[in-house]
Short mmCIF file of C-alpha atoms in Angstrom, two decimals:
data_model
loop_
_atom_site.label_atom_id
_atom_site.label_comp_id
_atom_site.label_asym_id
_atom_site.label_seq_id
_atom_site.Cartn_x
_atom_site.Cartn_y
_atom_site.Cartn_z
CA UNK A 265 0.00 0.00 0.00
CA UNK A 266 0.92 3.37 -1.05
CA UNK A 267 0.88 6.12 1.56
CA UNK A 268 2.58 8.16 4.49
CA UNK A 269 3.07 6.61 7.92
CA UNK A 270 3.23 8.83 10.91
CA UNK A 271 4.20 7.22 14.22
CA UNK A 272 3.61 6.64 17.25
CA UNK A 273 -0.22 7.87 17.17
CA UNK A 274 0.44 9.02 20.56
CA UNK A 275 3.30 10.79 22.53
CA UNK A 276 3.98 11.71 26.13
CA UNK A 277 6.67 14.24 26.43
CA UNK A 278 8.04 15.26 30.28
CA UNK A 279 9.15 18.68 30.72
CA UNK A 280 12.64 19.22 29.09
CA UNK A 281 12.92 16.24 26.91
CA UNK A 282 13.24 16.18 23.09
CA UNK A 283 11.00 13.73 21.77
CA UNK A 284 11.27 12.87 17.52
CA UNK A 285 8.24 12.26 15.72
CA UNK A 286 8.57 9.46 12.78
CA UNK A 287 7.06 10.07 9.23
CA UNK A 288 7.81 7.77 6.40
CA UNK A 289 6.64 7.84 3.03
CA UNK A 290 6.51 5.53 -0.05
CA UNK A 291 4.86 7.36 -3.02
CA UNK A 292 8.25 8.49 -4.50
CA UNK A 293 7.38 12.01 -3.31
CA UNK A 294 10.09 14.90 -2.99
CA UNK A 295 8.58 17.58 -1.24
CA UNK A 296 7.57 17.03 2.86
CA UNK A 297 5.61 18.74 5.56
CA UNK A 298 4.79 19.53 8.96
CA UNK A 299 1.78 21.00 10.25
CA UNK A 300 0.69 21.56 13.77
CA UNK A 301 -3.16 21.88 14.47
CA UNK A 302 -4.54 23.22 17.85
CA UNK A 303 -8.13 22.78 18.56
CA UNK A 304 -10.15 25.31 16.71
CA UNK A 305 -7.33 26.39 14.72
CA UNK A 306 -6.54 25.27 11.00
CA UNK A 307 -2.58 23.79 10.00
CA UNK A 308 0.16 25.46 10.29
CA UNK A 309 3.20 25.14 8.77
CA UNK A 310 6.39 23.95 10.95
CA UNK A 311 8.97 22.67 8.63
CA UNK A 312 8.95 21.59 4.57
CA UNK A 313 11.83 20.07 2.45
CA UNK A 314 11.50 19.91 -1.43
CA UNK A 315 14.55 18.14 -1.79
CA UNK A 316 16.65 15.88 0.14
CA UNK A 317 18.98 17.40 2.52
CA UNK A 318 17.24 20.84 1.91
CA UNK A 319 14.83 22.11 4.12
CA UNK A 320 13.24 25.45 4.93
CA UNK A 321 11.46 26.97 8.16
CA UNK A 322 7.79 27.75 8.12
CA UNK A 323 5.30 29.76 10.12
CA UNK A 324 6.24 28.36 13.43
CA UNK A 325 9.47 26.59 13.22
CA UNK A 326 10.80 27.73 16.90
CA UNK A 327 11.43 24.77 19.00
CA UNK A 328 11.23 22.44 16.47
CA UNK A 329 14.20 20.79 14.53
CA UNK A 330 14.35 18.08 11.42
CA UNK A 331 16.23 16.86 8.77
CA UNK A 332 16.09 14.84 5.46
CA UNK A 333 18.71 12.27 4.84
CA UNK A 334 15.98 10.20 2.58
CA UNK A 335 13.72 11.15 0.35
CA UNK A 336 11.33 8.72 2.08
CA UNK A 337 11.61 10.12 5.73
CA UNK A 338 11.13 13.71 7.44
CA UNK A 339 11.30 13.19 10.87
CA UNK A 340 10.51 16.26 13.45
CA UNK A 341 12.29 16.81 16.50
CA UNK A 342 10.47 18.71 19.14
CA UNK A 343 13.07 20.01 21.66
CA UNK A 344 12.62 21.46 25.00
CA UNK A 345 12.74 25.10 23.90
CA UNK A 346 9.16 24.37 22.49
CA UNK A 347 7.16 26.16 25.43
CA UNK A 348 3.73 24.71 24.52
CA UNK A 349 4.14 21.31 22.76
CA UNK A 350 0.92 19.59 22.86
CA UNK A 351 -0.86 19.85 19.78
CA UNK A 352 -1.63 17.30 17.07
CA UNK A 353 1.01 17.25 14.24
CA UNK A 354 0.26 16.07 10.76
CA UNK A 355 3.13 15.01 8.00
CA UNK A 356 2.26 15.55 4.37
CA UNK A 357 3.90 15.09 1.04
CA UNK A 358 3.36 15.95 -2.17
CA UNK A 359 3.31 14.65 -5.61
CA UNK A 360 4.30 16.67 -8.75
CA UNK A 361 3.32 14.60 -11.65
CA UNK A 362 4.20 15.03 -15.32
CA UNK A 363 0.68 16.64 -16.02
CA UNK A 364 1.08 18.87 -13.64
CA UNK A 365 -1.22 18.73 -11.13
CA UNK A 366 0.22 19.00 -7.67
CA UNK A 367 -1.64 16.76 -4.63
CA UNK A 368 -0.57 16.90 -0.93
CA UNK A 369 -1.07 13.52 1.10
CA UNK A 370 -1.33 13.28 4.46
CA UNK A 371 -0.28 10.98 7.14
CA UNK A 372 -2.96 10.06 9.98
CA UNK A 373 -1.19 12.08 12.46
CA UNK A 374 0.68 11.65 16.10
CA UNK A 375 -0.71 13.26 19.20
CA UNK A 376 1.62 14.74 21.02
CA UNK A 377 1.01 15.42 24.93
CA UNK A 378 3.38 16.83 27.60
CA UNK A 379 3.16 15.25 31.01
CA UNK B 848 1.14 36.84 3.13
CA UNK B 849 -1.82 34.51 2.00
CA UNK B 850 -4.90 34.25 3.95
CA UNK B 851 -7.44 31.74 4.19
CA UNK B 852 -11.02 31.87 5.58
CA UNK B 853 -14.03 29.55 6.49
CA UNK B 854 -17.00 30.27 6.54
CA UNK B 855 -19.13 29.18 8.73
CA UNK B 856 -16.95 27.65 11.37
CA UNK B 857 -19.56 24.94 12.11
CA UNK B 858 -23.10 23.95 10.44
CA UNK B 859 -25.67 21.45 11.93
CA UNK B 860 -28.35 20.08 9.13
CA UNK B 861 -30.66 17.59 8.90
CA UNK B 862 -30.40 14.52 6.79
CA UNK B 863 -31.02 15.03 2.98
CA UNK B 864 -30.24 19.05 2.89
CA UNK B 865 -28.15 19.89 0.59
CA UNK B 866 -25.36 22.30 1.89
CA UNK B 867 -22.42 25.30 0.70
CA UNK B 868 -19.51 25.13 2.75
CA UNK B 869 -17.43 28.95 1.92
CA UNK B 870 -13.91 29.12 1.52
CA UNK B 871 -12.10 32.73 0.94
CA UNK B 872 -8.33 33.44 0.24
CA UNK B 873 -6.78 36.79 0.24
CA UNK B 874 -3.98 36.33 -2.70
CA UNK B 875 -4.87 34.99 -5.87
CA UNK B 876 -2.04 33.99 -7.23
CA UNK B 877 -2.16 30.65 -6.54
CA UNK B 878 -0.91 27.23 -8.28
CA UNK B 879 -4.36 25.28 -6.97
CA UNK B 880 -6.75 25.31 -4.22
CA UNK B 881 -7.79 21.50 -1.94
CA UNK B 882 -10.51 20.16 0.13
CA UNK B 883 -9.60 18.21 2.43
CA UNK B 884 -12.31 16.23 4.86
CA UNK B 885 -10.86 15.34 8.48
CA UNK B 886 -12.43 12.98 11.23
CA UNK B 887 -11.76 13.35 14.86
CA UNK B 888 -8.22 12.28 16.07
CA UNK B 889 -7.44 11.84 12.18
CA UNK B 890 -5.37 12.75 9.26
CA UNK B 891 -6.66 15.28 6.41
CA UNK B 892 -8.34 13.30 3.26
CA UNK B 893 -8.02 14.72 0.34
CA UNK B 894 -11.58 15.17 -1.67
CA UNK B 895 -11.21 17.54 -4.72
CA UNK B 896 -8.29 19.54 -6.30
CA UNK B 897 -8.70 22.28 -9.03
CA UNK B 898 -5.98 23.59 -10.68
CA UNK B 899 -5.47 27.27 -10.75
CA UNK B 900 -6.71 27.41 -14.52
CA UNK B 901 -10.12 25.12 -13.54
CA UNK B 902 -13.60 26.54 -12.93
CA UNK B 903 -14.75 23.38 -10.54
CA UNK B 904 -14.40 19.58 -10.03
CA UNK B 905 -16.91 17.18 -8.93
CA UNK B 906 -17.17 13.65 -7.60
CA UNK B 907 -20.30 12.05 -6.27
CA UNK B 908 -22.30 14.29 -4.21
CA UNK B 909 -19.71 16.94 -3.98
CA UNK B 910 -18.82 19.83 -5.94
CA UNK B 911 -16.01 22.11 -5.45
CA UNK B 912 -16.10 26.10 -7.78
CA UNK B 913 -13.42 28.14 -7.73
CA UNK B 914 -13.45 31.62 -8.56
CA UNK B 915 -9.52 33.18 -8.38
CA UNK B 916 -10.71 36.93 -9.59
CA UNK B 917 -12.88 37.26 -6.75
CA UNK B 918 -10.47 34.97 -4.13
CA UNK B 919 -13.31 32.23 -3.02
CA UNK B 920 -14.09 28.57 -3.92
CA UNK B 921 -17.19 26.65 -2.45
CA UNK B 922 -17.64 23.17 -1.79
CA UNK B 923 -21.49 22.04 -2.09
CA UNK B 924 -22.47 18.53 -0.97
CA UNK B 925 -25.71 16.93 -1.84
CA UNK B 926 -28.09 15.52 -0.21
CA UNK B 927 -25.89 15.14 2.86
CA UNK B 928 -25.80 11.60 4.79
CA UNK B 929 -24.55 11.46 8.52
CA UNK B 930 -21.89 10.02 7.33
CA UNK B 931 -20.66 13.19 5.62
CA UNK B 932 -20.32 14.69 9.52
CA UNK B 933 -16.68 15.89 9.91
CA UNK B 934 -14.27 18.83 10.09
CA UNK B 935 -13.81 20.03 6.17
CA UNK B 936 -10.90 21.77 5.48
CA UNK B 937 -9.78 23.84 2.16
CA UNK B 938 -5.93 25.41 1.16
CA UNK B 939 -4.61 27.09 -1.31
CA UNK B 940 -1.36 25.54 -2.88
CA UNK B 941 1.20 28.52 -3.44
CA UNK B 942 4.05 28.94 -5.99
CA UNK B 943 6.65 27.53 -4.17
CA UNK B 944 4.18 24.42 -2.80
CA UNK B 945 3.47 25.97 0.08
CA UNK B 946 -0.36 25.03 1.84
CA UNK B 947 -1.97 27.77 3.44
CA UNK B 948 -4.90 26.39 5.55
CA UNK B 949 -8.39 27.84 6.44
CA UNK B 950 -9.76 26.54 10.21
CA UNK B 951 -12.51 24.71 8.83
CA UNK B 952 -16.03 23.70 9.05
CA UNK B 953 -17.21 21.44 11.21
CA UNK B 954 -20.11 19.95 9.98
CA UNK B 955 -22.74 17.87 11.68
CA UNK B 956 -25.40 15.59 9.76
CA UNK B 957 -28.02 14.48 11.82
CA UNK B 958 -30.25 11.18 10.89
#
């Protein structure tokens, strides 16, 4: 089956401690995403590489740290410097076909708590 | 910096209406514009793209109309099941593949 894998679906983070959030994908895609979504709130943007090892900041990349050694995996760090953690985070990727038309995919997301 | 609003932020029916879900952005330059259906606790499901140059895409009950000129697409869904009850989500693709989100709709269907 074709598709992005997030993992774990849920996450306990103590004060202080980095925690990495997994997301794999196998649809050949080249450009990944992070989004965090707060209740009530729509995504926004963390982090997005279009390239392996390339990667740019987005909307709210503070306390947040990943990287891109595959093309198939863009796993997130969140590190301790990220005040207010809990949130659900969603990985996407995209496809850029020959025709032209240009579809993000999401993962089903990992829900990220701080005890 | 683009902009993205939904409108309204939730909508109860009954079973069998059929219903407009609003979706404004504030830059029209954009490569294409999704709608995206999530569940609770889930990921985002993609339900209809149109490209930049497109007017509207359908499948099944659901239409999606984009209008770039005037910044707003709509998604209409017909004859609406409770099964259709979720958050629905739309965002604008930019140049540069960046997704700019609206907050949603959450829309509940009841039997």
């Amino acid at each position: 089956d074709g598709g992005i894998t997030q993992s774990p679906k849920y996450l306990f983070r103590k004060e202080g401690q980095n925690v990495t959030l997994s997301c794999e994908q196998n649809l050949n895609h080249d450009a990944m995403y992070w989004y965090r979504q707060d209740p009530g709130q729509g995504l926004r943007l963390i982090y997005y590489s279009q390239i392996v090892n390339d990667f740019q900041k987005g909307d709210i990349a503070e306390g947040y740290s990943v990287s891109r050694e595959k093309k198939e995996s863009f796993p997130l760090t969140v590190t301790s410097a990220q005040k207010n953690p809990t949130a659900f985070y969603l990985c996407a990727s995209k496809d850029s076909s020959a025709t032209g038309v240009i579809e993000a995919f999401f993962g089903q997301g990992t829900r990220l708590t701080v005890v | 910096k683009q902009e993205v609003t939904q409108i309204p932020a939730a909508l109860s029916v009954p079973e069998g209406e059929n219903l407009v879900l609003n979706c404004s952005f504030t830059d029209s330059a954009i490569y294409n514009l999704q709608w995206f259906r999530q569940d609770p606790g889930k990921g985002l499901t993609s339900l209809l793209l149109i490209q930049s140059s497109q007017r509207e895409q359908t499948s099944g009950r659901l239409n999606a109309s984009l209008d770039k000129s005037s910044g707003r697409s709509t998604l209409y869904i017909a004859a609406s099941q409770p099964g259709d009850s979720a958050t629905y989500l739309c965002a604008s693709m930019e140049y540069g593949n960046k997704l700019v989100f609206g907050a949603g709709t959450i829309l509940r269907v009841k039997s």
